């Protein structure tokens, strides 16, 4: 590693160390005001309005998005736009969370009188406890850091990390207070992987057309053909409407090694897995995934209450 590369690595490590130390200090100082902020948001009958300017505005937008996705209705309001008409977005039932490390951001201070007049609870997140914003807030969240991690100690780096961490702390505390569950999370994230697995049922994604169903006396040659054509890596043995078992491509390979020259004399039922694992179509995808994981299998037969075959679901279908 060259000297320049070593210097870059040192700067990177120093930055992370500086921000980690600041978060540790903030953790130790977290106290009653934090609890008051959480309780104020919990009592809110409207929305949480999060506002900030510049880099604090970017963090405020992220905090609003995190809160909204974890059970606290909220949105970001640009303070400059608010001063030019968007204050109408703030209703009397709302709580306002304002981010400004200096606590002297002009665009934020300009809308404070309206917030007071409107009767909103104002939560300030600043690094200066004696700043104008902090003194005019109902609740103050202190995110003071000793210095920015920037090599010039100027650019918002450690301070924005502190803002982000405080926002996450609020979100997780509110989740706990609301008993926010994985199912609640899924309902707010229906397009995500977790939402899909928690909300959708086996019946929504199972394969039910052109299933590779064979008779118990299906020959070895036909087994290979049907497994290849079916595209599921298995065939299902059914007789008289009753499932007799399944044969996977792995069963075929093991049978070829075992029977060798006699392989083409065997029937499907001779190498079938009897009583294969199954699931009903009304079960959630996450239940199907759990079953497959526990039994170390990649496929489940989907059956109705009487044991009749309705489809096949595979791990691949769940993880799409």
PDB file of C-alpha atoms in Angstrom:
ATOM      1  CA  UNK A   1       0.000   0.000   0.000  1.00  0.00           C
ATOM      2  CA  UNK A   2       1.373   3.389  -1.009  1.00  0.00           C
ATOM      3  CA  UNK A   3       1.759   6.312   1.387  1.00  0.00           C
ATOM      4  CA  UNK A   4      -1.196   8.119  -0.219  1.00  0.00           C
ATOM      5  CA  UNK A   5      -3.349   5.018   0.116  1.00  0.00           C
ATOM      6  CA  UNK A   6      -2.381   4.722   3.781  1.00  0.00           C
ATOM      7  CA  UNK A   7      -3.290   8.366   4.356  1.00  0.00           C
ATOM      8  CA  UNK A   8      -6.698   7.906   2.729  1.00  0.00           C
ATOM      9  CA  UNK A   9      -7.380   4.837   4.848  1.00  0.00           C
ATOM     10  CA  UNK A  10      -6.375   6.714   8.003  1.00  0.00           C
ATOM     11  CA  UNK A  11      -8.686   9.618   7.157  1.00  0.00           C
ATOM     12  CA  UNK A  12     -11.560   7.223   6.536  1.00  0.00           C
ATOM     13  CA  UNK A  13     -10.987   5.417   9.830  1.00  0.00           C
ATOM     14  CA  UNK A  14     -10.640   8.683  11.745  1.00  0.00           C
ATOM     15  CA  UNK A  15     -13.936   9.898  10.308  1.00  0.00           C
ATOM     16  CA  UNK A  16     -15.785   6.770  11.375  1.00  0.00           C
ATOM     17  CA  UNK A  17     -14.123   6.827  14.810  1.00  0.00           C
ATOM     18  CA  UNK A  18     -15.011  10.484  15.335  1.00  0.00           C
ATOM     19  CA  UNK A  19     -18.654   9.915  14.451  1.00  0.00           C
ATOM     20  CA  UNK A  20     -18.852   6.752  16.574  1.00  0.00           C
ATOM     21  CA  UNK A  21     -17.468   8.631  19.585  1.00  0.00           C
ATOM     22  CA  UNK A  22     -20.019  11.408  19.089  1.00  0.00           C
ATOM     23  CA  UNK A  23     -22.860   8.890  18.987  1.00  0.00           C
ATOM     24  CA  UNK A  24     -21.571   7.263  22.170  1.00  0.00           C
ATOM     25  CA  UNK A  25     -21.632  10.621  23.962  1.00  0.00           C
ATOM     26  CA  UNK A  26     -25.131  11.303  22.645  1.00  0.00           C
ATOM     27  CA  UNK A  27     -26.290   7.909  23.872  1.00  0.00           C
ATOM     28  CA  UNK A  28     -25.105   8.691  27.395  1.00  0.00           C
ATOM     29  CA  UNK A  29     -26.772  12.104  27.417  1.00  0.00           C
ATOM     30  CA  UNK A  30     -30.159  10.926  26.136  1.00  0.00           C
ATOM     31  CA  UNK A  31     -32.731  11.662  28.807  1.00  0.00           C
ATOM     32  CA  UNK A  32     -36.081  13.129  29.786  1.00  0.00           C
ATOM     33  CA  UNK A  33     -36.463  15.387  26.757  1.00  0.00           C
ATOM     34  CA  UNK A  34     -36.281  12.371  24.474  1.00  0.00           C
ATOM     35  CA  UNK A  35     -39.071  10.660  26.421  1.00  0.00           C
ATOM     36  CA  UNK A  36     -41.135  13.852  26.268  1.00  0.00           C
ATOM     37  CA  UNK A  37     -40.654  14.021  22.496  1.00  0.00           C
ATOM     38  CA  UNK A  38     -41.814  10.419  22.034  1.00  0.00           C
ATOM     39  CA  UNK A  39     -44.842  10.987  24.263  1.00  0.00           C
ATOM     40  CA  UNK A  40     -45.772  14.183  22.405  1.00  0.00           C
ATOM     41  CA  UNK A  41     -45.701  12.362  19.082  1.00  0.00           C
ATOM     42  CA  UNK A  42     -47.739   9.491  20.517  1.00  0.00           C
ATOM     43  CA  UNK A  43     -50.409  11.943  21.718  1.00  0.00           C
ATOM     44  CA  UNK A  44     -50.524  13.651  18.340  1.00  0.00           C
ATOM     45  CA  UNK A  45     -53.880  13.276  16.567  1.00  0.00           C
ATOM     46  CA  UNK A  46     -52.508  14.630  13.315  1.00  0.00           C
ATOM     47  CA  UNK A  47     -49.191  14.092  11.588  1.00  0.00           C
ATOM     48  CA  UNK A  48     -45.571  14.697  12.477  1.00  0.00           C
ATOM     49  CA  UNK A  49     -44.210  17.460  10.251  1.00  0.00           C
ATOM     50  CA  UNK A  50     -40.421  17.240   9.883  1.00  0.00           C
ATOM     51  CA  UNK A  51     -38.567  20.262   8.568  1.00  0.00           C
ATOM     52  CA  UNK A  52     -34.973  21.322   7.999  1.00  0.00           C
ATOM     53  CA  UNK A  53     -32.815  23.349   5.617  1.00  0.00           C
ATOM     54  CA  UNK A  54     -29.780  22.297   3.581  1.00  0.00           C
ATOM     55  CA  UNK A  55     -28.055  19.148   4.842  1.00  0.00           C
ATOM     56  CA  UNK A  56     -30.416  19.093   7.825  1.00  0.00           C
ATOM     57  CA  UNK A  57     -33.257  19.118   5.324  1.00  0.00           C
ATOM     58  CA  UNK A  58     -31.958  15.980   3.632  1.00  0.00           C
ATOM     59  CA  UNK A  59     -31.755  14.255   7.015  1.00  0.00           C
ATOM     60  CA  UNK A  60     -35.211  15.550   7.954  1.00  0.00           C
ATOM     61  CA  UNK A  61     -36.643  14.057   4.767  1.00  0.00           C
ATOM     62  CA  UNK A  62     -35.125  10.684   5.592  1.00  0.00           C
ATOM     63  CA  UNK A  63     -36.415  10.825   9.173  1.00  0.00           C
ATOM     64  CA  UNK A  64     -39.926  11.588   7.914  1.00  0.00           C
ATOM     65  CA  UNK A  65     -39.754   8.645   5.532  1.00  0.00           C
ATOM     66  CA  UNK A  66     -38.542   6.286   8.270  1.00  0.00           C
ATOM     67  CA  UNK A  67     -41.275   7.408  10.659  1.00  0.00           C
ATOM     68  CA  UNK A  68     -43.986   7.103   8.015  1.00  0.00           C
ATOM     69  CA  UNK A  69     -42.913   3.552   7.193  1.00  0.00           C
ATOM     70  CA  UNK A  70     -42.850   2.498  10.845  1.00  0.00           C
ATOM     71  CA  UNK A  71     -46.284   3.593  11.973  1.00  0.00           C
ATOM     72  CA  UNK A  72     -45.975   7.341  12.584  1.00  0.00           C
ATOM     73  CA  UNK A  73     -47.778   9.383   9.894  1.00  0.00           C
ATOM     74  CA  UNK A  74     -45.342  12.084   8.868  1.00  0.00           C
ATOM     75  CA  UNK A  75     -43.976  14.065   5.952  1.00  0.00           C
ATOM     76  CA  UNK A  76     -41.169  16.487   5.169  1.00  0.00           C
ATOM     77  CA  UNK A  77     -41.934  20.189   4.780  1.00  0.00           C
ATOM     78  CA  UNK A  78     -39.341  22.477   3.195  1.00  0.00           C
ATOM     79  CA  UNK A  79     -39.099  25.540   5.461  1.00  0.00           C
ATOM     80  CA  UNK A  80     -38.535  28.020   2.628  1.00  0.00           C
ATOM     81  CA  UNK A  81     -41.558  26.703   0.740  1.00  0.00           C
ATOM     82  CA  UNK A  82     -43.524  26.736   3.997  1.00  0.00           C
ATOM     83  CA  UNK A  83     -42.851  30.454   4.391  1.00  0.00           C
ATOM     84  CA  UNK A  84     -44.211  31.028   0.881  1.00  0.00           C
ATOM     85  CA  UNK A  85     -47.530  29.240   1.213  1.00  0.00           C
ATOM     86  CA  UNK A  86     -46.943  25.648   2.288  1.00  0.00           C
ATOM     87  CA  UNK A  87     -47.674  26.440   5.934  1.00  0.00           C
ATOM     88  CA  UNK A  88     -51.190  25.414   5.024  1.00  0.00           C
ATOM     89  CA  UNK A  89     -49.937  21.843   5.190  1.00  0.00           C
ATOM     90  CA  UNK A  90     -49.657  22.136   8.977  1.00  0.00           C
ATOM     91  CA  UNK A  91     -52.930  21.510  10.783  1.00  0.00           C
ATOM     92  CA  UNK A  92     -53.613  22.353  14.419  1.00  0.00           C
ATOM     93  CA  UNK A  93     -53.401  18.667  15.392  1.00  0.00           C
ATOM     94  CA  UNK A  94     -49.867  18.237  14.047  1.00  0.00           C
ATOM     95  CA  UNK A  95     -46.532  18.132  15.870  1.00  0.00           C
ATOM     96  CA  UNK A  96     -43.535  19.815  14.232  1.00  0.00           C
ATOM     97  CA  UNK A  97     -39.988  18.432  14.439  1.00  0.00           C
ATOM     98  CA  UNK A  98     -37.467  21.070  13.304  1.00  0.00           C
ATOM     99  CA  UNK A  99     -33.827  20.230  12.559  1.00  0.00           C
ATOM    100  CA  UNK A 100     -31.106  22.875  12.660  1.00  0.00           C
ATOM    101  CA  UNK A 101     -27.718  22.124  14.164  1.00  0.00           C
ATOM    102  CA  UNK A 102     -26.980  25.800  14.845  1.00  0.00           C
ATOM    103  CA  UNK A 103     -30.527  26.475  15.939  1.00  0.00           C
ATOM    104  CA  UNK A 104     -30.295  29.772  14.077  1.00  0.00           C
ATOM    105  CA  UNK A 105     -31.374  28.769  10.574  1.00  0.00           C
ATOM    106  CA  UNK A 106     -33.316  31.762   9.283  1.00  0.00           C
ATOM    107  CA  UNK A 107     -35.832  29.777   7.207  1.00  0.00           C
ATOM    108  CA  UNK A 108     -36.745  27.695  10.260  1.00  0.00           C
ATOM    109  CA  UNK A 109     -36.995  30.644  12.650  1.00  0.00           C
ATOM    110  CA  UNK A 110     -39.320  32.485  10.275  1.00  0.00           C
ATOM    111  CA  UNK A 111     -42.012  29.799  10.605  1.00  0.00           C
ATOM    112  CA  UNK A 112     -41.739  29.428  14.404  1.00  0.00           C
ATOM    113  CA  UNK A 113     -44.249  32.248  15.120  1.00  0.00           C
ATOM    114  CA  UNK A 114     -46.839  30.496  12.937  1.00  0.00           C
ATOM    115  CA  UNK A 115     -46.220  27.196  14.720  1.00  0.00           C
ATOM    116  CA  UNK A 116     -46.787  28.887  18.082  1.00  0.00           C
ATOM    117  CA  UNK A 117     -49.875  30.731  16.891  1.00  0.00           C
ATOM    118  CA  UNK A 118     -51.254  27.548  15.367  1.00  0.00           C
ATOM    119  CA  UNK A 119     -50.918  25.763  18.706  1.00  0.00           C
ATOM    120  CA  UNK A 120     -48.556  23.056  17.449  1.00  0.00           C
ATOM    121  CA  UNK A 121     -46.064  21.329  19.728  1.00  0.00           C
ATOM    122  CA  UNK A 122     -42.579  22.206  18.477  1.00  0.00           C
ATOM    123  CA  UNK A 123     -39.735  19.742  18.954  1.00  0.00           C
ATOM    124  CA  UNK A 124     -36.324  21.200  18.117  1.00  0.00           C
ATOM    125  CA  UNK A 125     -33.305  19.063  17.260  1.00  0.00           C
ATOM    126  CA  UNK A 126     -30.198  21.220  17.581  1.00  0.00           C
ATOM    127  CA  UNK A 127     -26.626  21.117  18.780  1.00  0.00           C
ATOM    128  CA  UNK A 128     -26.939  24.419  20.637  1.00  0.00           C
ATOM    129  CA  UNK A 129     -29.116  24.292  23.757  1.00  0.00           C
ATOM    130  CA  UNK A 130     -29.139  28.113  24.038  1.00  0.00           C
ATOM    131  CA  UNK A 131     -29.968  28.762  20.393  1.00  0.00           C
ATOM    132  CA  UNK A 132     -33.060  30.679  19.281  1.00  0.00           C
ATOM    133  CA  UNK A 133     -34.784  27.538  18.005  1.00  0.00           C
ATOM    134  CA  UNK A 134     -34.041  25.540  21.156  1.00  0.00           C
ATOM    135  CA  UNK A 135     -35.286  28.343  23.429  1.00  0.00           C
ATOM    136  CA  UNK A 136     -38.503  28.723  21.440  1.00  0.00           C
ATOM    137  CA  UNK A 137     -39.280  24.995  21.310  1.00  0.00           C
ATOM    138  CA  UNK A 138     -41.516  23.042  23.644  1.00  0.00           C
ATOM    139  CA  UNK A 139     -39.043  20.144  23.643  1.00  0.00           C
ATOM    140  CA  UNK A 140     -35.348  20.180  22.804  1.00  0.00           C
ATOM    141  CA  UNK A 141     -33.376  17.178  21.546  1.00  0.00           C
ATOM    142  CA  UNK A 142     -29.680  17.876  22.056  1.00  0.00           C
ATOM    143  CA  UNK A 143     -27.409  16.531  19.304  1.00  0.00           C
ATOM    144  CA  UNK A 144     -24.293  18.504  20.234  1.00  0.00           C
ATOM    145  CA  UNK A 145     -21.038  17.148  18.818  1.00  0.00           C
ATOM    146  CA  UNK A 146     -17.538  18.304  19.730  1.00  0.00           C
ATOM    147  CA  UNK A 147     -16.460  18.797  16.140  1.00  0.00           C
ATOM    148  CA  UNK A 148     -17.292  17.766  12.602  1.00  0.00           C
ATOM    149  CA  UNK A 149     -15.417  14.783  11.164  1.00  0.00           C
ATOM    150  CA  UNK A 150     -14.644  16.836   8.056  1.00  0.00           C
ATOM    151  CA  UNK A 151     -10.866  17.449   7.818  1.00  0.00           C
ATOM    152  CA  UNK A 152     -11.628  21.196   7.956  1.00  0.00           C
ATOM    153  CA  UNK A 153     -14.135  20.663  10.798  1.00  0.00           C
ATOM    154  CA  UNK A 154     -16.647  22.635   8.726  1.00  0.00           C
ATOM    155  CA  UNK A 155     -18.832  20.441   6.527  1.00  0.00           C
ATOM    156  CA  UNK A 156     -21.837  18.819   8.275  1.00  0.00           C
ATOM    157  CA  UNK A 157     -20.646  15.264   8.853  1.00  0.00           C
ATOM    158  CA  UNK A 158     -20.703  14.211  12.493  1.00  0.00           C
ATOM    159  CA  UNK A 159     -23.641  16.546  13.164  1.00  0.00           C
ATOM    160  CA  UNK A 160     -25.782  15.035  10.407  1.00  0.00           C
ATOM    161  CA  UNK A 161     -24.898  11.544  11.627  1.00  0.00           C
ATOM    162  CA  UNK A 162     -26.126  12.597  15.070  1.00  0.00           C
ATOM    163  CA  UNK A 163     -29.356  13.943  13.555  1.00  0.00           C
ATOM    164  CA  UNK A 164     -29.925  10.720  11.678  1.00  0.00           C
ATOM    165  CA  UNK A 165     -29.268   8.603  14.763  1.00  0.00           C
ATOM    166  CA  UNK A 166     -31.661  10.695  16.864  1.00  0.00           C
ATOM    167  CA  UNK A 167     -34.326  10.300  14.199  1.00  0.00           C
ATOM    168  CA  UNK A 168     -33.845   6.534  14.181  1.00  0.00           C
ATOM    169  CA  UNK A 169     -34.010   6.502  17.978  1.00  0.00           C
ATOM    170  CA  UNK A 170     -37.359   8.296  17.835  1.00  0.00           C
ATOM    171  CA  UNK A 171     -38.659   5.893  15.197  1.00  0.00           C
ATOM    172  CA  UNK A 172     -37.684   2.743  17.075  1.00  0.00           C
ATOM    173  CA  UNK A 173     -38.994   4.043  20.405  1.00  0.00           C
ATOM    174  CA  UNK A 174     -42.294   4.903  18.735  1.00  0.00           C
ATOM    175  CA  UNK A 175     -42.440   1.466  17.131  1.00  0.00           C
ATOM    176  CA  UNK A 176     -42.074  -0.101  20.569  1.00  0.00           C
ATOM    177  CA  UNK A 177     -44.682   2.174  22.126  1.00  0.00           C
ATOM    178  CA  UNK A 178     -47.158   1.384  19.347  1.00  0.00           C
ATOM    179  CA  UNK A 179     -46.382  -2.367  19.478  1.00  0.00           C
ATOM    180  CA  UNK A 180     -45.616  -2.060  15.770  1.00  0.00           C
ATOM    181  CA  UNK A 181     -45.335  -5.601  14.376  1.00  0.00           C
ATOM    182  CA  UNK A 182     -43.777  -7.254  11.351  1.00  0.00           C
ATOM    183  CA  UNK A 183     -47.286  -7.555   9.893  1.00  0.00           C
ATOM    184  CA  UNK A 184     -47.808  -3.807  10.362  1.00  0.00           C
ATOM    185  CA  UNK A 185     -44.503  -3.210   8.586  1.00  0.00           C
ATOM    186  CA  UNK A 186     -45.578  -5.508   5.751  1.00  0.00           C
ATOM    187  CA  UNK A 187     -48.853  -3.641   5.266  1.00  0.00           C
ATOM    188  CA  UNK A 188     -46.905  -0.419   4.763  1.00  0.00           C
ATOM    189  CA  UNK A 189     -44.380  -2.137   2.453  1.00  0.00           C
ATOM    190  CA  UNK A 190     -46.544  -4.370   0.226  1.00  0.00           C
ATOM    191  CA  UNK A 191     -44.082  -4.063  -2.629  1.00  0.00           C
ATOM    192  CA  UNK A 192     -41.118  -5.219  -0.549  1.00  0.00           C
ATOM    193  CA  UNK A 193     -39.886  -8.762  -0.025  1.00  0.00           C
ATOM    194  CA  UNK A 194     -41.114  -8.975   3.563  1.00  0.00           C
ATOM    195  CA  UNK A 195     -44.475  -7.473   2.694  1.00  0.00           C
ATOM    196  CA  UNK A 196     -44.921  -9.952  -0.103  1.00  0.00           C
ATOM    197  CA  UNK A 197     -44.138 -12.943   2.125  1.00  0.00           C
ATOM    198  CA  UNK A 198     -46.333 -11.758   4.990  1.00  0.00           C
ATOM    199  CA  UNK A 199     -49.348 -10.621   2.982  1.00  0.00           C
ATOM    200  CA  UNK A 200     -49.568 -12.903  -0.048  1.00  0.00           C
ATOM    201  CA  UNK A 201     -50.794 -16.470   0.189  1.00  0.00           C
ATOM    202  CA  UNK A 202     -49.526 -19.659  -1.362  1.00  0.00           C
ATOM    203  CA  UNK A 203     -52.537 -19.622  -3.667  1.00  0.00           C
ATOM    204  CA  UNK A 204     -51.398 -16.312  -5.150  1.00  0.00           C
ATOM    205  CA  UNK A 205     -48.112 -17.658  -6.519  1.00  0.00           C
ATOM    206  CA  UNK A 206     -48.419 -21.444  -6.720  1.00  0.00           C
ATOM    207  CA  UNK A 207     -48.047 -23.163 -10.080  1.00  0.00           C
ATOM    208  CA  UNK A 208     -51.281 -24.903 -10.968  1.00  0.00           C
ATOM    209  CA  UNK A 209     -51.231 -25.357 -14.734  1.00  0.00           C
ATOM    210  CA  UNK A 210     -49.612 -28.249 -16.614  1.00  0.00           C
ATOM    211  CA  UNK A 211     -48.378 -29.924 -13.443  1.00  0.00           C
ATOM    212  CA  UNK A 212     -46.076 -32.922 -14.078  1.00  0.00           C
ATOM    213  CA  UNK A 213     -48.492 -35.601 -12.794  1.00  0.00           C
ATOM    214  CA  UNK A 214     -47.733 -39.258 -13.550  1.00  0.00           C
ATOM    215  CA  UNK A 215     -49.127 -42.673 -12.670  1.00  0.00           C
ATOM    216  CA  UNK A 216     -47.369 -44.957 -10.149  1.00  0.00           C
ATOM    217  CA  UNK A 217     -46.112 -47.248 -12.934  1.00  0.00           C
ATOM    218  CA  UNK A 218     -44.519 -44.431 -14.942  1.00  0.00           C
ATOM    219  CA  UNK A 219     -41.321 -45.768 -16.552  1.00  0.00           C
ATOM    220  CA  UNK A 220     -37.845 -44.423 -15.928  1.00  0.00           C
ATOM    221  CA  UNK A 221     -37.678 -42.977 -19.442  1.00  0.00           C
ATOM    222  CA  UNK A 222     -41.005 -41.192 -19.003  1.00  0.00           C
ATOM    223  CA  UNK A 223     -39.956 -39.918 -15.566  1.00  0.00           C
ATOM    224  CA  UNK A 224     -36.891 -38.221 -17.042  1.00  0.00           C
ATOM    225  CA  UNK A 225     -38.981 -36.765 -19.863  1.00  0.00           C
ATOM    226  CA  UNK A 226     -41.722 -35.420 -17.574  1.00  0.00           C
ATOM    227  CA  UNK A 227     -39.259 -33.912 -15.070  1.00  0.00           C
ATOM    228  CA  UNK A 228     -37.445 -32.155 -17.893  1.00  0.00           C
ATOM    229  CA  UNK A 229     -40.641 -30.901 -19.516  1.00  0.00           C
ATOM    230  CA  UNK A 230     -42.341 -29.874 -16.261  1.00  0.00           C
ATOM    231  CA  UNK A 231     -39.628 -27.414 -15.269  1.00  0.00           C
ATOM    232  CA  UNK A 232     -40.163 -28.013 -11.532  1.00  0.00           C
ATOM    233  CA  UNK A 233     -37.420 -30.542 -10.936  1.00  0.00           C
ATOM    234  CA  UNK A 234     -39.973 -33.127  -9.832  1.00  0.00           C
ATOM    235  CA  UNK A 235     -42.963 -35.232 -10.818  1.00  0.00           C
ATOM    236  CA  UNK A 236     -46.056 -35.935  -8.740  1.00  0.00           C
ATOM    237  CA  UNK A 237     -47.453 -39.443  -8.557  1.00  0.00           C
ATOM    238  CA  UNK A 238     -51.249 -39.474  -8.409  1.00  0.00           C
ATOM    239  CA  UNK A 239     -53.638 -42.420  -8.561  1.00  0.00           C
ATOM    240  CA  UNK A 240     -57.417 -42.201  -8.252  1.00  0.00           C
ATOM    241  CA  UNK A 241     -57.134 -38.551  -7.256  1.00  0.00           C
ATOM    242  CA  UNK A 242     -54.851 -39.408  -4.326  1.00  0.00           C
ATOM    243  CA  UNK A 243     -51.246 -38.252  -4.082  1.00  0.00           C
ATOM    244  CA  UNK A 244     -48.939 -41.262  -3.802  1.00  0.00           C
ATOM    245  CA  UNK A 245     -45.632 -39.421  -3.652  1.00  0.00           C
ATOM    246  CA  UNK A 246     -43.114 -37.348  -5.582  1.00  0.00           C
ATOM    247  CA  UNK A 247     -39.906 -38.068  -7.461  1.00  0.00           C
ATOM    248  CA  UNK A 248     -37.298 -35.314  -7.746  1.00  0.00           C
ATOM    249  CA  UNK A 249     -34.419 -34.977 -10.171  1.00  0.00           C
ATOM    250  CA  UNK A 250     -32.177 -35.814  -7.209  1.00  0.00           C
ATOM    251  CA  UNK A 251     -34.096 -39.070  -6.711  1.00  0.00           C
ATOM    252  CA  UNK A 252     -33.463 -39.887 -10.378  1.00  0.00           C
ATOM    253  CA  UNK A 253     -29.710 -39.329 -10.052  1.00  0.00           C
ATOM    254  CA  UNK A 254     -29.487 -41.420  -6.902  1.00  0.00           C
ATOM    255  CA  UNK A 255     -31.542 -44.198  -8.509  1.00  0.00           C
ATOM    256  CA  UNK A 256     -29.254 -44.275 -11.550  1.00  0.00           C
ATOM    257  CA  UNK A 257     -26.238 -44.743  -9.276  1.00  0.00           C
ATOM    258  CA  UNK A 258     -28.025 -47.416  -7.244  1.00  0.00           C
ATOM    259  CA  UNK A 259     -29.695 -49.477  -9.962  1.00  0.00           C
ATOM    260  CA  UNK A 260     -27.203 -48.858 -12.797  1.00  0.00           C
ATOM    261  CA  UNK A 261     -28.117 -51.228 -15.646  1.00  0.00           C
ATOM    262  CA  UNK A 262     -31.468 -52.020 -14.026  1.00  0.00           C
ATOM    263  CA  UNK A 263     -32.457 -48.358 -13.761  1.00  0.00           C
ATOM    264  CA  UNK A 264     -34.702 -48.422 -16.821  1.00  0.00           C
ATOM    265  CA  UNK A 265     -36.697 -51.290 -15.319  1.00  0.00           C
ATOM    266  CA  UNK A 266     -37.891 -49.326 -12.282  1.00  0.00           C
ATOM    267  CA  UNK A 267     -41.212 -47.493 -11.890  1.00  0.00           C
ATOM    268  CA  UNK A 268     -41.870 -44.090 -10.410  1.00  0.00           C
ATOM    269  CA  UNK A 269     -43.456 -45.514  -7.266  1.00  0.00           C
ATOM    270  CA  UNK A 270     -40.297 -47.572  -6.607  1.00  0.00           C
ATOM    271  CA  UNK A 271     -38.194 -44.493  -5.849  1.00  0.00           C
ATOM    272  CA  UNK A 272     -40.901 -42.056  -4.748  1.00  0.00           C
ATOM    273  CA  UNK A 273     -40.869 -40.051  -1.535  1.00  0.00           C
ATOM    274  CA  UNK A 274     -44.130 -41.049   0.119  1.00  0.00           C
ATOM    275  CA  UNK A 275     -46.209 -38.529   2.091  1.00  0.00           C
ATOM    276  CA  UNK A 276     -44.413 -35.456   0.688  1.00  0.00           C
ATOM    277  CA  UNK A 277     -44.709 -32.189   2.568  1.00  0.00           C
ATOM    278  CA  UNK A 278     -47.715 -30.115   1.582  1.00  0.00           C
ATOM    279  CA  UNK A 279     -49.427 -26.834   2.432  1.00  0.00           C
ATOM    280  CA  UNK A 280     -52.864 -25.351   1.860  1.00  0.00           C
ATOM    281  CA  UNK A 281     -53.331 -22.485  -0.612  1.00  0.00           C
ATOM    282  CA  UNK A 282     -54.607 -20.068   2.067  1.00  0.00           C
ATOM    283  CA  UNK A 283     -51.353 -20.130   4.045  1.00  0.00           C
ATOM    284  CA  UNK A 284     -49.034 -17.107   3.887  1.00  0.00           C
ATOM    285  CA  UNK A 285     -45.871 -17.300   1.808  1.00  0.00           C
ATOM    286  CA  UNK A 286     -43.772 -16.840   4.936  1.00  0.00           C
ATOM    287  CA  UNK A 287     -45.271 -20.063   6.357  1.00  0.00           C
ATOM    288  CA  UNK A 288     -44.369 -21.952   3.196  1.00  0.00           C
ATOM    289  CA  UNK A 289     -40.841 -20.536   3.331  1.00  0.00           C
ATOM    290  CA  UNK A 290     -40.473 -21.567   6.976  1.00  0.00           C
ATOM    291  CA  UNK A 291     -41.642 -25.119   6.218  1.00  0.00           C
ATOM    292  CA  UNK A 292     -39.217 -25.514   3.321  1.00  0.00           C
ATOM    293  CA  UNK A 293     -36.342 -24.107   5.353  1.00  0.00           C
ATOM    294  CA  UNK A 294     -37.031 -26.380   8.325  1.00  0.00           C
ATOM    295  CA  UNK A 295     -37.235 -29.514   6.180  1.00  0.00           C
ATOM    296  CA  UNK A 296     -34.425 -28.457   3.808  1.00  0.00           C
ATOM    297  CA  UNK A 297     -36.565 -28.812   0.700  1.00  0.00           C
ATOM    298  CA  UNK A 298     -37.227 -26.521  -2.249  1.00  0.00           C
ATOM    299  CA  UNK A 299     -40.804 -27.506  -3.124  1.00  0.00           C
ATOM    300  CA  UNK A 300     -44.152 -28.048  -1.436  1.00  0.00           C
ATOM    301  CA  UNK A 301     -47.276 -29.615  -2.864  1.00  0.00           C
ATOM    302  CA  UNK A 302     -50.343 -27.443  -2.459  1.00  0.00           C
ATOM    303  CA  UNK A 303     -53.405 -29.428  -1.436  1.00  0.00           C
ATOM    304  CA  UNK A 304     -56.968 -28.669  -0.412  1.00  0.00           C
ATOM    305  CA  UNK A 305     -58.586 -29.789   2.834  1.00  0.00           C
ATOM    306  CA  UNK A 306     -59.192 -33.261   1.415  1.00  0.00           C
ATOM    307  CA  UNK A 307     -55.635 -33.804   0.239  1.00  0.00           C
ATOM    308  CA  UNK A 308     -56.346 -33.247  -3.452  1.00  0.00           C
ATOM    309  CA  UNK A 309     -53.535 -31.686  -5.489  1.00  0.00           C
ATOM    310  CA  UNK A 310     -54.041 -28.018  -6.356  1.00  0.00           C
ATOM    311  CA  UNK A 311     -50.550 -26.877  -7.245  1.00  0.00           C
ATOM    312  CA  UNK A 312     -46.850 -26.682  -6.411  1.00  0.00           C
ATOM    313  CA  UNK A 313     -44.942 -23.867  -4.747  1.00  0.00           C
ATOM    314  CA  UNK A 314     -41.179 -23.575  -4.735  1.00  0.00           C
ATOM    315  CA  UNK A 315     -38.725 -21.495  -2.756  1.00  0.00           C
ATOM    316  CA  UNK A 316     -37.877 -19.643  -5.959  1.00  0.00           C
ATOM    317  CA  UNK A 317     -41.505 -18.504  -6.288  1.00  0.00           C
ATOM    318  CA  UNK A 318     -41.428 -17.006  -2.777  1.00  0.00           C
ATOM    319  CA  UNK A 319     -38.145 -15.158  -3.232  1.00  0.00           C
ATOM    320  CA  UNK A 320     -39.038 -13.580  -6.582  1.00  0.00           C
TER     321      UNK A 320
END
